[in-house]
Amino acid sequence: LIHFKDVDRTYQVGQIKVPALRQINMDIVRGEYVAIMGPSGSGKSTLMNLIGCLDTLTSGEYWLSGDDVSKLTDNELAHIRNRRVGFVFQTFNLLPRANAFRNVELPLIYAGITPRKRKDMALKALESVGLSDRINHKPTELSGGQRQRVAIARALVNNPSIILADEPTGNLDSATGEEILQLFTDLHAAGNTMIVVTHEESVAARAARVVRLLDGRIVSDTLNSHS
Amino acid sequence: LIHFKDVDRTYQVGQIKVPALRQINMDIVRGEYVAIMGPSGSGKSTLMNLIGCLDTLTSGEYWLSGDDVSKLTDNELAHIRNRRVGFVFQTFNLLPRANAFRNVELPLIYAGITPRKRKDMALKALESVGLSDRINHKPTELSGGQRQRVAIARALVNNPSIILADEPTGNLDSATGEEILQLFTDLHAAGNTMIVVTHEESVAARAARVVRLLDGRIVSDTLNSHS
Ligand SMILES: Nc1ncnc2c1ncn2[C@@H]1O[C@H](COP(=O)(O)OP(=O)(O)OP(=O)(O)O)[C@@H](O)[C@H]1O
Ligand SMILES: Nc1ncnc2c1ncn2[C@@H]1O[C@H](COP(=O)(O)OP(=O)(O)OP(=O)(O)O)[C@@H](O)[C@H]1O
Ligand SMILES: [Mg+2]
Ligand SMILES: [Mg+2]
């Protein structure tokens, strides 16, 4: 499903080059549950943005479902981002002036789903993250962890087959975090591919495989002995 | 130092009242290290915003260093927010167009400190959170955990005597988080008052006292048996 070959991603800040990812070689097959770990600044979010086609490689190859991503058209990339991949951002990225319901409904509008079906799907997604009693709140009228859960509901609402979650439990207490992890386990059991960035060992323990980054390189890629 | 008596904070969303804090009674003396815990949405950030004079009570009393906060002038409140309290926000709240150095220097400009001294203090604060090699990066050119650390450096740069940190390690791996916790322990040993919101037991274990919230109420307030 996902094939990275000798991938580099180097940022430019003024005159300085920042090598965020160096020589990444990684394969993920359909239906896997992978945790990505590593210190702050090691390149985890950069890797997730590349997988989700939100950013482009500096060098190397990225093949998604047999397609060379560098050869895809803008339309094809938009289709991947909107339909095939659900992305939970580390910074949530909610629309500040729309309430929780409108934020979760947005991907369904892009997908051309009818208003009645959209309402049903968006309410179900918000219920699955425990926020049925906050659907009319705007992001500024929600707690940090509640905003994070709206971002999770939005990523899942259109049933994408690949779910990329960047630190999905960072703002959640252990009981609420546990509910989200159970949701991810159920999605994985249904055949979806889960890729989760985390710094919490308890979250990584749910994945079948752990990829560890250090200074932009993969330093280990092992099957999880816990799961 | 901090005295809360029968404090309520109720938000208004359209026609609906949201009681975020109910009947909070709490005393914190100078030099304490308190952890505030509780489920997502239980009222932790609301409580921190009240302590830091960033928000006002709906009812009840708040006395800070013997002053009734409801009777303070805008100037006196600004002085508390800018000089006496260092606030690490759950959402970082960095200026997006300023680099890390400029963000950390800002409180020193408000405090009327000379440019040379400002530069020295800001660089020291960034070094204390491990970001000496990222001072020219803007927030969008930093990782999530790096942004969080810039927010911590900014809160500490002017040596406030009360430090309020809302989920300061949420985006940090355990080694980087440990460096921040050690920094907090050193600040506490120097006589500063530390109040930290966290959902991680390992962070709460460093505090001497744990206040637990549930649905806007304090359900327990106990000395920490671990520390
Ligand atoms: N501006 C607001 N308007 C309306 N409701 C609000 C507002 N801010 C917070 N709330 C509500 O008040 C309750 C407490 O919010 P608060 O941010 O204090 O929780 P928290 O304990 O910090 O949660 P988290 O751990 O998720 O950050 C939440 O249920 C939230 O929906
Ligand atoms: N737009 C950018 N421009 C320049 N440098 C960047 C940019 N984005 C990230 N970086 C740098 O690239 C490195 C990797 O960043 P990345 O966000 O991938 O790290 P991360 O592993 O997700 O960290 P965290 O756990 O703190 O979120 C960091 O050192 C960061 O400073
Ligand atoms: Mg990141
Ligand atoms: Mg909060």
Short mmCIF file of C-alpha atoms and ligand atoms in Angstrom, two decimals:
data_model
loop_
_atom_site.label_atom_id
_atom_site.label_comp_id
_atom_site.label_asym_id
_atom_site.label_seq_id
_atom_site.Cartn_x
_atom_site.Cartn_y
_atom_site.Cartn_z
CA LEU A 1 0.00 0.00 0.00
CA ILE A 2 2.65 2.53 1.10
CA HIS A 3 6.23 2.23 -0.26
CA PHE A 4 8.94 4.78 0.64
CA LYS A 5 12.35 4.41 -1.11
CA ASP A 6 15.35 6.54 -0.10
CA VAL A 7 13.09 9.46 0.85
CA ASP A 8 14.59 12.78 1.99
CA ARG A 9 12.67 15.90 3.08
CA THR A 10 14.79 18.99 3.63
CA TYR A 11 13.30 22.33 4.70
CA GLN A 12 14.90 25.68 3.82
CA VAL A 13 14.96 28.42 6.50
CA GLY A 14 16.65 31.50 5.07
CA GLN A 15 20.10 30.26 4.10
CA ILE A 16 19.94 27.17 6.33
CA LYS A 17 18.90 23.68 5.23
CA VAL A 18 17.04 21.61 7.83
CA PRO A 19 17.12 17.88 6.97
CA ALA A 20 13.87 16.73 8.63
CA LEU A 21 13.90 13.25 7.01
CA ARG A 22 16.92 11.37 5.65
CA GLN A 23 16.94 8.17 3.58
CA ILE A 24 13.58 6.83 4.74
CA ASN A 25 12.90 3.28 3.50
CA MET A 26 9.61 1.88 4.74
CA ASP A 27 6.77 -0.38 3.53
CA ILE A 28 3.28 -0.53 5.05
CA VAL A 29 0.74 -3.05 3.78
CA ARG A 30 -3.05 -2.66 3.83
CA GLY A 31 -4.61 -3.35 7.23
CA GLU A 32 -1.48 -2.81 9.32
CA TYR A 33 -1.48 -0.88 12.62
CA VAL A 34 1.80 1.04 12.88
CA ALA A 35 2.97 3.40 15.66
CA ILE A 36 5.58 6.07 14.80
CA MET A 37 7.65 7.22 17.77
CA GLY A 38 10.71 9.39 18.41
CA PRO A 39 11.91 12.52 20.21
CA SER A 40 10.43 15.97 19.65
CA GLY A 41 11.77 17.25 16.32
CA SER A 42 12.78 13.82 14.98
CA GLY A 43 10.59 14.06 11.86
CA LYS A 44 7.35 12.25 12.78
CA SER A 45 4.88 14.91 11.58
CA THR A 46 6.97 15.50 8.45
CA LEU A 47 6.70 11.78 7.65
CA MET A 48 2.94 11.81 8.26
CA ASN A 49 2.47 14.84 5.98
CA LEU A 50 4.32 13.00 3.19
CA ILE A 51 2.27 9.80 3.64
CA GLY A 52 -0.97 11.83 3.55
CA CYS A 53 0.13 13.68 0.36
CA LEU A 54 0.01 17.03 2.18
CA ASP A 55 3.68 17.68 1.40
CA THR A 56 6.18 16.57 -1.26
CA LEU A 57 9.51 14.74 -1.05
CA THR A 58 12.80 16.53 -1.62
CA SER A 59 14.19 13.30 -3.15
CA GLY A 60 13.44 9.57 -3.31
CA GLU A 61 10.22 7.73 -4.31
CA TYR A 62 6.76 7.34 -2.73
CA TRP A 63 4.38 4.74 -4.19
CA LEU A 64 0.78 4.66 -2.86
CA SER A 65 -1.36 1.65 -3.91
CA GLY A 66 0.97 1.07 -6.86
CA ASP A 67 0.91 4.70 -8.06
CA ASP A 68 4.01 6.92 -8.14
CA VAL A 69 2.72 9.89 -6.10
CA SER A 70 5.08 12.32 -7.87
CA LYS A 71 3.22 11.57 -11.14
CA LEU A 72 -0.31 12.10 -9.76
CA THR A 73 -2.38 15.11 -10.85
CA ASP A 74 -3.65 17.71 -8.40
CA ASN A 75 -7.14 16.23 -8.71
CA GLU A 76 -5.89 12.75 -7.90
CA LEU A 77 -3.96 14.09 -4.88
CA ALA A 78 -7.07 15.97 -3.66
CA HIS A 79 -9.07 12.74 -4.00
CA ILE A 80 -6.52 10.88 -1.86
CA ARG A 81 -6.51 13.63 0.77
CA ASN A 82 -10.31 13.96 0.91
CA ARG A 83 -11.53 10.40 0.49
CA ARG A 84 -8.91 7.77 1.03
CA VAL A 85 -6.99 9.21 3.96
CA GLY A 86 -8.36 10.52 7.27
CA PHE A 87 -5.85 12.90 8.87
CA VAL A 88 -5.90 13.86 12.56
CA PHE A 89 -3.52 16.84 12.78
CA GLN A 90 -1.25 17.45 15.77
CA THR A 91 -2.64 21.00 15.81
CA PHE A 92 -6.28 19.92 15.14
CA ASN A 93 -6.74 22.50 12.30
CA LEU A 94 -10.46 23.10 12.94
CA LEU A 95 -12.31 25.97 11.28
CA PRO A 96 -12.55 28.55 14.10
CA ARG A 97 -15.91 30.05 13.07
CA ALA A 98 -17.74 26.76 12.50
CA ASN A 99 -19.21 24.71 15.33
CA ALA A 100 -18.24 21.07 16.03
CA PHE A 101 -21.04 19.71 13.81
CA ARG A 102 -20.10 21.90 10.83
CA ASN A 103 -16.40 21.01 11.18
CA VAL A 104 -17.12 17.27 11.13
CA GLU A 105 -19.63 17.61 8.28
CA LEU A 106 -17.18 19.41 5.98
CA PRO A 107 -15.48 16.35 4.37
CA LEU A 108 -18.94 14.99 3.54
CA ILE A 109 -19.85 18.19 1.68
CA TYR A 110 -16.69 17.82 -0.45
CA ALA A 111 -17.67 14.20 -1.11
CA GLY A 112 -21.06 15.31 -2.47
CA ILE A 113 -23.15 13.45 0.13
CA THR A 114 -26.81 14.50 0.59
CA PRO A 115 -27.66 16.83 3.53
CA ARG A 116 -29.75 14.23 5.35
CA LYS A 117 -27.10 11.51 5.11
CA ARG A 118 -24.42 14.04 6.06
CA LYS A 119 -26.25 14.98 9.26
CA ASP A 120 -26.64 11.33 10.22
CA MET A 121 -22.94 10.52 9.57
CA ALA A 122 -21.59 13.64 11.33
CA LEU A 123 -23.73 13.08 14.45
CA LYS A 124 -22.62 9.45 14.59
CA ALA A 125 -18.94 10.44 14.33
CA LEU A 126 -19.32 12.99 17.15
CA GLU A 127 -21.10 10.40 19.28
CA SER A 128 -18.26 7.91 18.70
CA VAL A 129 -15.81 10.36 20.31
CA GLY A 130 -18.19 11.24 23.19
CA LEU A 131 -19.18 14.77 22.12
CA SER A 132 -22.92 14.52 21.43
CA ASP A 133 -23.51 17.27 24.01
CA ARG A 134 -21.12 19.78 22.42
CA ILE A 135 -22.14 19.76 18.73
CA ASN A 136 -23.06 23.46 18.66
CA HIS A 137 -19.88 24.67 20.37
CA LYS A 138 -17.27 26.47 18.30
CA PRO A 139 -13.62 25.46 18.82
CA THR A 140 -13.03 28.39 21.21
CA GLU A 141 -16.00 27.13 23.26
CA LEU A 142 -14.44 23.71 23.71
CA SER A 143 -11.67 22.33 25.91
CA GLY A 144 -8.33 21.27 24.37
CA GLY A 145 -9.17 17.60 24.50
CA GLN A 146 -12.66 18.23 23.12
CA ARG A 147 -11.16 20.06 20.12
CA GLN A 148 -8.84 17.12 19.60
CA ARG A 149 -11.81 14.75 19.58
CA VAL A 150 -13.68 16.92 17.04
CA ALA A 151 -10.57 16.63 14.83
CA ILE A 152 -10.67 12.83 15.25
CA ALA A 153 -14.38 12.68 14.41
CA ARG A 154 -13.77 14.78 11.29
CA ALA A 155 -10.96 12.47 10.13
CA LEU A 156 -13.13 9.36 10.49
CA VAL A 157 -16.53 10.62 9.32
CA ASN A 158 -16.20 9.58 5.68
CA ASN A 159 -14.86 6.13 6.46
CA PRO A 160 -11.40 6.47 4.87
CA SER A 161 -9.41 3.24 4.56
CA ILE A 162 -6.14 4.82 5.76
CA ILE A 163 -6.15 6.73 9.07
CA LEU A 164 -3.18 8.96 9.95
CA ALA A 165 -3.34 10.28 13.53
CA ASP A 166 -0.60 12.64 14.78
CA GLU A 167 -0.50 12.51 18.61
CA PRO A 168 -4.29 11.85 18.89
CA THR A 169 -4.27 11.50 22.70
CA GLY A 170 -1.84 14.32 23.62
CA ASN A 171 -4.56 16.38 25.35
CA LEU A 172 -6.67 13.56 26.73
CA ASP A 173 -6.83 12.04 30.22
CA SER A 174 -6.24 8.30 30.30
CA ALA A 175 -9.94 7.29 30.41
CA THR A 176 -10.90 9.50 27.45
CA GLY A 177 -7.70 8.49 25.63
CA GLU A 178 -8.64 4.84 26.20
CA GLU A 179 -12.01 5.44 24.46
CA ILE A 180 -10.22 6.81 21.41
CA LEU A 181 -7.73 3.93 21.36
CA GLN A 182 -10.61 1.45 21.52
CA LEU A 183 -12.20 3.27 18.56
CA PHE A 184 -8.91 2.88 16.64
CA THR A 185 -8.70 -0.82 17.56
CA ASP A 186 -12.25 -1.33 16.21
CA LEU A 187 -11.39 0.52 12.98
CA HIS A 188 -8.30 -1.65 12.60
CA ALA A 189 -10.34 -4.81 13.19
CA ALA A 190 -12.65 -3.66 10.38
CA GLY A 191 -9.69 -3.80 7.97
CA ASN A 192 -8.54 -0.17 7.94
CA THR A 193 -4.86 0.82 7.92
CA MET A 194 -3.89 2.76 11.07
CA ILE A 195 -0.73 4.89 11.33
CA VAL A 196 -0.43 6.72 14.67
CA VAL A 197 2.30 9.07 15.85
CA THR A 198 2.63 8.99 19.63
CA HIS A 199 5.06 9.66 22.43
CA GLU A 200 3.11 7.53 24.88
CA GLU A 201 4.22 3.91 25.22
CA SER A 202 0.68 2.95 26.28
CA VAL A 203 -0.62 4.12 22.88
CA ALA A 204 2.19 2.42 20.94
CA ALA A 205 1.43 -0.84 22.76
CA ARG A 206 -1.87 -1.07 20.82
CA ALA A 207 -0.08 -1.10 17.47
CA ALA A 208 1.34 -4.28 15.95
CA ARG A 209 4.53 -2.56 14.75
CA VAL A 210 6.64 0.37 16.00
CA VAL A 211 8.81 2.56 13.74
CA ARG A 212 11.22 4.77 15.71
CA LEU A 213 12.77 7.95 14.27
CA LEU A 214 15.83 9.82 15.50
CA ASP A 215 17.10 12.98 13.82
CA GLY A 216 15.19 12.25 10.62
CA ARG A 217 16.26 8.61 10.26
CA ILE A 218 14.51 5.32 11.03
CA VAL A 219 16.56 3.73 13.80
CA SER A 220 14.29 0.75 14.39
CA ASP A 221 11.24 -0.89 12.77
CA THR A 222 10.05 -3.83 14.84
CA LEU A 223 6.98 -5.92 15.45
CA ASN A 224 5.44 -5.09 18.80
CA SER A 225 6.04 -7.76 21.39
CA HIS A 226 3.23 -6.31 23.58
CA SER A 227 0.31 -6.55 21.21
CA LEU B 1 -1.04 33.52 48.01
CA ILE B 2 -4.06 32.17 46.07
CA HIS B 3 -7.47 31.93 47.82
CA PHE B 4 -10.61 30.74 45.96
CA LYS B 5 -13.93 30.90 47.86
CA ASP B 6 -17.14 29.38 46.42
CA VAL B 7 -16.01 30.17 42.86
CA ASP B 8 -18.31 29.44 39.90
CA ARG B 9 -17.52 30.01 36.21
CA THR B 10 -20.44 29.50 33.84
CA TYR B 11 -20.12 29.98 30.08
CA GLN B 12 -23.07 31.02 27.87
CA VAL B 13 -23.43 29.33 24.46
CA GLY B 14 -26.50 30.76 22.71
CA GLN B 15 -29.33 29.94 25.13
CA ILE B 16 -27.40 27.25 26.99
CA LYS B 17 -25.44 27.74 30.20
CA VAL B 18 -22.29 25.59 30.56
CA PRO B 19 -21.15 25.37 34.21
CA ALA B 20 -17.40 24.85 33.71
CA LEU B 21 -16.52 25.37 37.41
CA ARG B 22 -18.83 24.96 40.42
CA GLN B 23 -18.17 25.94 44.02
CA ILE B 24 -14.38 25.87 43.87
CA ASN B 25 -12.75 26.29 47.30
CA MET B 26 -8.95 26.11 47.19
CA ASP B 27 -5.91 27.70 48.86
CA ILE B 28 -2.37 27.66 47.47
CA VAL B 29 0.51 29.11 49.49
CA ARG B 30 3.73 30.61 48.09
CA GLY B 31 6.28 28.03 46.98
CA GLU B 32 3.87 25.12 46.58
CA TYR B 33 4.02 22.68 43.63
CA VAL B 34 0.44 21.68 42.72
CA ALA B 35 -0.74 19.38 39.92
CA ILE B 36 -4.30 19.82 38.57
CA MET B 37 -5.78 16.69 37.00
CA GLY B 38 -9.13 15.50 35.69
CA PRO B 39 -10.92 14.25 32.58
CA SER B 40 -11.08 16.20 29.33
CA GLY B 41 -13.66 18.98 29.80
CA SER B 42 -13.60 18.88 33.60
CA GLY B 43 -12.60 22.55 33.99
CA LYS B 44 -8.77 22.52 34.36
CA SER B 45 -7.96 25.21 31.78
CA THR B 46 -10.89 27.34 33.00
CA LEU B 47 -9.42 27.19 36.52
CA MET B 48 -5.94 28.11 35.23
CA ASN B 49 -7.32 31.08 33.28
CA LEU B 50 -9.00 32.37 36.46
CA ILE B 51 -5.84 31.93 38.58
CA GLY B 52 -3.79 33.78 35.92
CA CYS B 53 -6.33 36.67 35.79
CA LEU B 54 -7.02 35.96 32.11
CA ASP B 55 -10.73 35.43 32.82
CA THR B 56 -13.23 36.52 35.45
CA LEU B 57 -15.38 34.60 37.92
CA THR B 58 -19.16 34.30 37.45
CA SER B 59 -19.54 34.28 41.26
CA GLY B 60 -17.47 33.76 44.43
CA GLU B 61 -14.19 35.38 45.54
CA TYR B 62 -10.58 35.24 44.36
CA TRP B 63 -7.85 36.76 46.56
CA LEU B 64 -4.29 36.96 45.17
CA SER B 65 -1.54 37.93 47.64
CA GLY B 66 -4.16 39.48 49.89
CA ASP B 67 -5.83 41.54 47.12
CA ASP B 68 -9.44 40.98 46.03
CA VAL B 69 -8.91 40.44 42.28
CA SER B 70 -12.41 41.74 41.42
CA LYS B 71 -11.35 45.15 42.81
CA LEU B 72 -8.07 45.43 40.86
CA THR B 73 -7.69 47.96 38.03
CA ASP B 74 -6.90 46.96 34.46
CA ASN B 75 -3.35 48.20 34.95
CA GLU B 76 -2.88 46.08 38.07
CA LEU B 77 -4.28 43.00 36.28
CA ALA B 78 -1.94 43.60 33.32
CA HIS B 79 0.98 43.85 35.75
CA ILE B 80 0.01 40.49 37.29
CA ARG B 81 -0.33 38.85 33.86
CA ASN B 82 2.93 40.27 32.48
CA ARG B 83 5.27 40.21 35.46
CA ARG B 84 4.11 38.04 38.31
CA VAL B 85 2.64 35.09 36.44
CA GLY B 86 4.26 33.01 33.67
CA PHE B 87 1.55 31.24 31.65
CA VAL B 88 2.21 28.22 29.40
CA PHE B 89 -0.98 27.88 27.32
CA GLN B 90 -2.41 24.51 26.28
CA THR B 91 -2.53 25.93 22.74
CA PHE B 92 0.91 27.66 22.97
CA ASN B 93 -0.46 31.02 21.60
CA LEU B 94 2.76 32.03 19.83
CA LEU B 95 2.85 34.95 17.40
CA PRO B 96 2.83 33.20 13.99
CA ARG B 97 4.93 35.81 12.14
CA ALA B 98 7.67 36.15 14.77
CA ASN B 99 10.53 33.68 15.12
CA ALA B 100 11.25 31.76 18.34
CA PHE B 101 13.65 34.43 19.63
CA ARG B 102 11.16 37.28 19.06
CA ASN B 103 8.34 35.32 20.71
CA VAL B 104 10.40 34.69 23.85
CA GLU B 105 11.71 38.27 23.94
CA LEU B 106 8.23 39.82 23.89
CA PRO B 107 7.48 39.80 27.66
CA LEU B 108 10.84 41.53 28.23
CA ILE B 109 9.91 44.36 25.85
CA TYR B 110 6.69 44.93 27.84
CA ALA B 111 8.78 44.95 31.02
CA GLY B 112 10.97 47.74 29.64
CA ILE B 113 14.23 45.75 29.73
CA THR B 114 17.16 47.03 27.63
CA PRO B 115 17.81 45.34 24.25
CA ARG B 116 21.17 43.89 25.30
CA LYS B 117 19.81 42.36 28.50
CA ARG B 118 16.72 41.14 26.63
CA LYS B 119 18.85 39.26 24.11
CA ASP B 120 20.84 37.60 26.88
CA MET B 121 17.73 36.55 28.84
CA ALA B 122 15.81 35.29 25.78
CA LEU B 123 18.75 33.21 24.53
CA LYS B 124 19.21 31.72 28.00
CA ALA B 125 15.51 30.79 28.22
CA LEU B 126 15.64 29.09 24.78
CA GLU B 127 18.79 27.23 25.80
CA SER B 128 17.07 26.00 29.00
CA VAL B 129 14.39 24.25 26.87
CA GLY B 130 16.94 22.84 24.37
CA LEU B 131 16.15 25.08 21.38
CA SER B 132 19.37 27.08 20.85
CA ASP B 133 19.54 25.72 17.28
CA ARG B 134 16.04 26.87 16.31
CA ILE B 135 15.92 30.52 17.43
CA ASN B 136 15.30 31.90 13.93
CA HIS B 137 12.48 29.47 13.08
CA LYS B 138 8.93 30.76 12.97
CA PRO B 139 6.23 28.64 14.66
CA THR B 140 5.24 27.06 11.33
CA GLU B 141 8.89 26.05 10.86
CA LEU B 142 8.98 24.17 14.15
CA SER B 143 7.66 20.80 15.30
CA GLY B 144 4.71 20.60 17.73
CA GLY B 145 6.89 19.87 20.71
CA GLN B 146 9.35 22.61 19.72
CA ARG B 147 6.50 25.14 19.63
CA GLN B 148 5.46 23.95 23.06
CA ARG B 149 8.98 24.51 24.35
CA VAL B 150 9.11 28.04 22.89
CA ALA B 151 5.88 28.72 24.82
CA ILE B 152 7.54 27.40 28.00
CA ALA B 153 10.66 29.55 27.44
CA ARG B 154 8.47 32.63 26.90
CA ALA B 155 6.56 31.97 30.16
CA LEU B 156 9.77 31.68 32.19
CA VAL B 157 11.97 34.35 30.59
CA ASN B 158 11.08 37.21 32.96
CA ASN B 159 11.45 35.09 36.10
CA PRO B 160 7.85 35.25 37.33
CA SER B 161 7.25 33.95 40.86
CA ILE B 162 4.07 32.03 39.89
CA ILE B 163 4.24 29.58 36.96
CA LEU B 164 1.00 28.23 35.46
CA ALA B 165 1.61 25.45 32.91
CA ASP B 166 -1.40 23.89 31.09
CA GLU B 167 -0.40 20.43 29.79
CA PRO B 168 3.29 21.47 29.25
CA THR B 169 4.43 17.99 28.12
CA GLY B 170 1.45 16.99 25.93
CA ASN B 171 3.52 17.00 22.73
CA LEU B 172 6.86 15.87 24.13
CA ASP B 173 8.51 12.45 24.13
CA SER B 174 9.46 11.19 27.58
CA ALA B 175 13.13 12.26 27.42
CA THR B 176 12.34 15.83 26.31
CA GLY B 177 9.41 15.94 28.76
CA GLU B 178 11.79 14.87 31.51
CA GLU B 179 14.07 17.85 30.73
CA ILE B 180 11.12 20.22 31.14
CA LEU B 181 10.04 18.55 34.39
CA GLN B 182 13.57 18.89 35.75
CA LEU B 183 13.47 22.59 34.81
CA PHE B 184 10.21 22.92 36.78
CA THR B 185 11.70 21.09 39.75
CA ASP B 186 14.66 23.51 39.74
CA LEU B 187 12.31 26.52 39.55
CA HIS B 188 10.33 25.11 42.47
CA ALA B 189 13.50 24.54 44.50
CA ALA B 190 14.35 28.23 43.89
CA GLY B 191 11.14 29.19 45.73
CA ASN B 192 8.72 29.73 42.84
CA THR B 193 5.07 28.57 42.98
CA MET B 194 4.32 25.92 40.34
CA ILE B 195 0.77 25.03 39.21
CA VAL B 196 0.72 22.42 36.43
CA VAL B 197 -2.29 20.91 34.62
CA THR B 198 -1.53 17.42 33.38
CA HIS B 199 -3.19 14.18 32.39
CA GLU B 200 0.04 12.22 32.83
CA GLU B 201 0.55 10.54 36.21
CA SER B 202 4.34 10.73 35.69
CA VAL B 203 4.10 14.54 35.57
CA ALA B 204 1.77 14.73 38.58
CA ALA B 205 4.18 12.58 40.58
CA ARG B 206 6.67 15.50 40.60
CA ALA B 207 4.18 17.78 42.39
CA ALA B 208 3.73 17.78 46.16
CA ARG B 209 -0.05 18.06 45.94
CA VAL B 210 -2.71 16.89 43.45
CA VAL B 211 -6.09 18.63 42.96
CA ARG B 212 -8.54 16.51 40.93
CA LEU B 213 -11.50 18.01 39.06
CA LEU B 214 -14.61 16.21 37.79
CA ASP B 215 -17.42 18.04 35.96
CA GLY B 216 -16.29 21.42 37.28
CA ARG B 217 -15.92 20.40 40.94
CA ILE B 218 -12.90 19.55 43.09
CA VAL B 219 -13.34 15.88 44.01
CA SER B 220 -10.04 15.48 45.82
CA ASP B 221 -7.15 17.66 47.05
CA THR B 222 -4.42 15.54 48.56
CA LEU B 223 -0.72 15.61 49.34
CA ASN B 224 1.19 13.45 46.92
CA SER B 225 2.39 10.21 48.42
CA HIS B 226 4.86 9.71 45.54
CA SER B 227 6.92 12.87 45.83
N1 LIG C 1 -15.54 29.67 25.85
C1 LIG C 1 -16.34 28.64 26.20
N2 LIG C 1 -17.66 28.69 25.95
C2 LIG C 1 -18.45 27.66 26.28
N3 LIG C 1 -18.04 26.51 26.86
C3 LIG C 1 -16.74 26.42 27.14
C4 LIG C 1 -15.81 27.45 26.82
N4 LIG C 1 -14.54 27.04 27.18
C5 LIG C 1 -14.70 25.82 27.73
N5 LIG C 1 -16.02 25.44 27.69
C6 LIG C 1 -16.59 24.20 28.23
O1 LIG C 1 -16.29 24.18 29.62
C7 LIG C 1 -15.86 22.87 30.01
C8 LIG C 1 -14.47 22.98 30.67
O2 LIG C 1 -13.52 23.37 29.72
P1 LIG C 1 -11.96 23.38 30.07
O3 LIG C 1 -11.23 23.90 28.88
O4 LIG C 1 -11.70 24.09 31.34
O5 LIG C 1 -11.65 21.83 30.30
P2 LIG C 1 -10.27 21.07 30.53
O6 LIG C 1 -10.38 20.35 31.82
O7 LIG C 1 -9.12 21.99 30.35
O8 LIG C 1 -10.25 20.00 29.37
P3 LIG C 1 -9.03 19.38 28.48
O9 LIG C 1 -8.30 18.42 29.37
O10 LIG C 1 -9.77 18.70 27.35
O11 LIG C 1 -8.17 20.49 28.02
C9 LIG C 1 -15.82 22.00 28.73
O12 LIG C 1 -16.89 21.09 28.75
C10 LIG C 1 -15.97 22.98 27.59
O13 LIG C 1 -16.81 22.48 26.56
N1 LIG C 2 8.23 24.24 7.80
C1 LIG C 2 9.43 23.97 8.36
N2 LIG C 2 10.50 24.70 8.06
C2 LIG C 2 11.70 24.45 8.65
N3 LIG C 2 11.95 23.48 9.54
C3 LIG C 2 10.89 22.72 9.87
C4 LIG C 2 9.59 22.91 9.33
N4 LIG C 2 8.75 21.99 9.88
C5 LIG C 2 9.51 21.26 10.70
N5 LIG C 2 10.78 21.69 10.71
C6 LIG C 2 11.91 21.12 11.47
O1 LIG C 2 12.04 19.76 11.05
C7 LIG C 2 12.26 18.91 12.18
C8 LIG C 2 11.19 17.82 12.19
O2 LIG C 2 9.93 18.39 12.47
P1 LIG C 2 8.65 17.49 12.75
O3 LIG C 2 7.48 18.40 12.94
O4 LIG C 2 8.51 16.44 11.70
O5 LIG C 2 9.04 16.77 14.12
P2 LIG C 2 8.18 15.83 15.08
O6 LIG C 2 8.90 14.54 15.21
O7 LIG C 2 6.76 15.77 14.64
O8 LIG C 2 8.26 16.57 16.48
P3 LIG C 2 7.18 16.74 17.68
O9 LIG C 2 7.15 15.42 18.39
O10 LIG C 2 7.78 17.83 18.51
O11 LIG C 2 5.86 17.08 17.08
C9 LIG C 2 12.22 19.79 13.40
O12 LIG C 2 13.51 19.95 13.94
C10 LIG C 2 11.65 21.13 12.96
O13 LIG C 2 12.31 22.23 13.55
MG MG C 3 4.98 16.49 15.40
MG MG C 4 -7.62 22.19 28.94
#
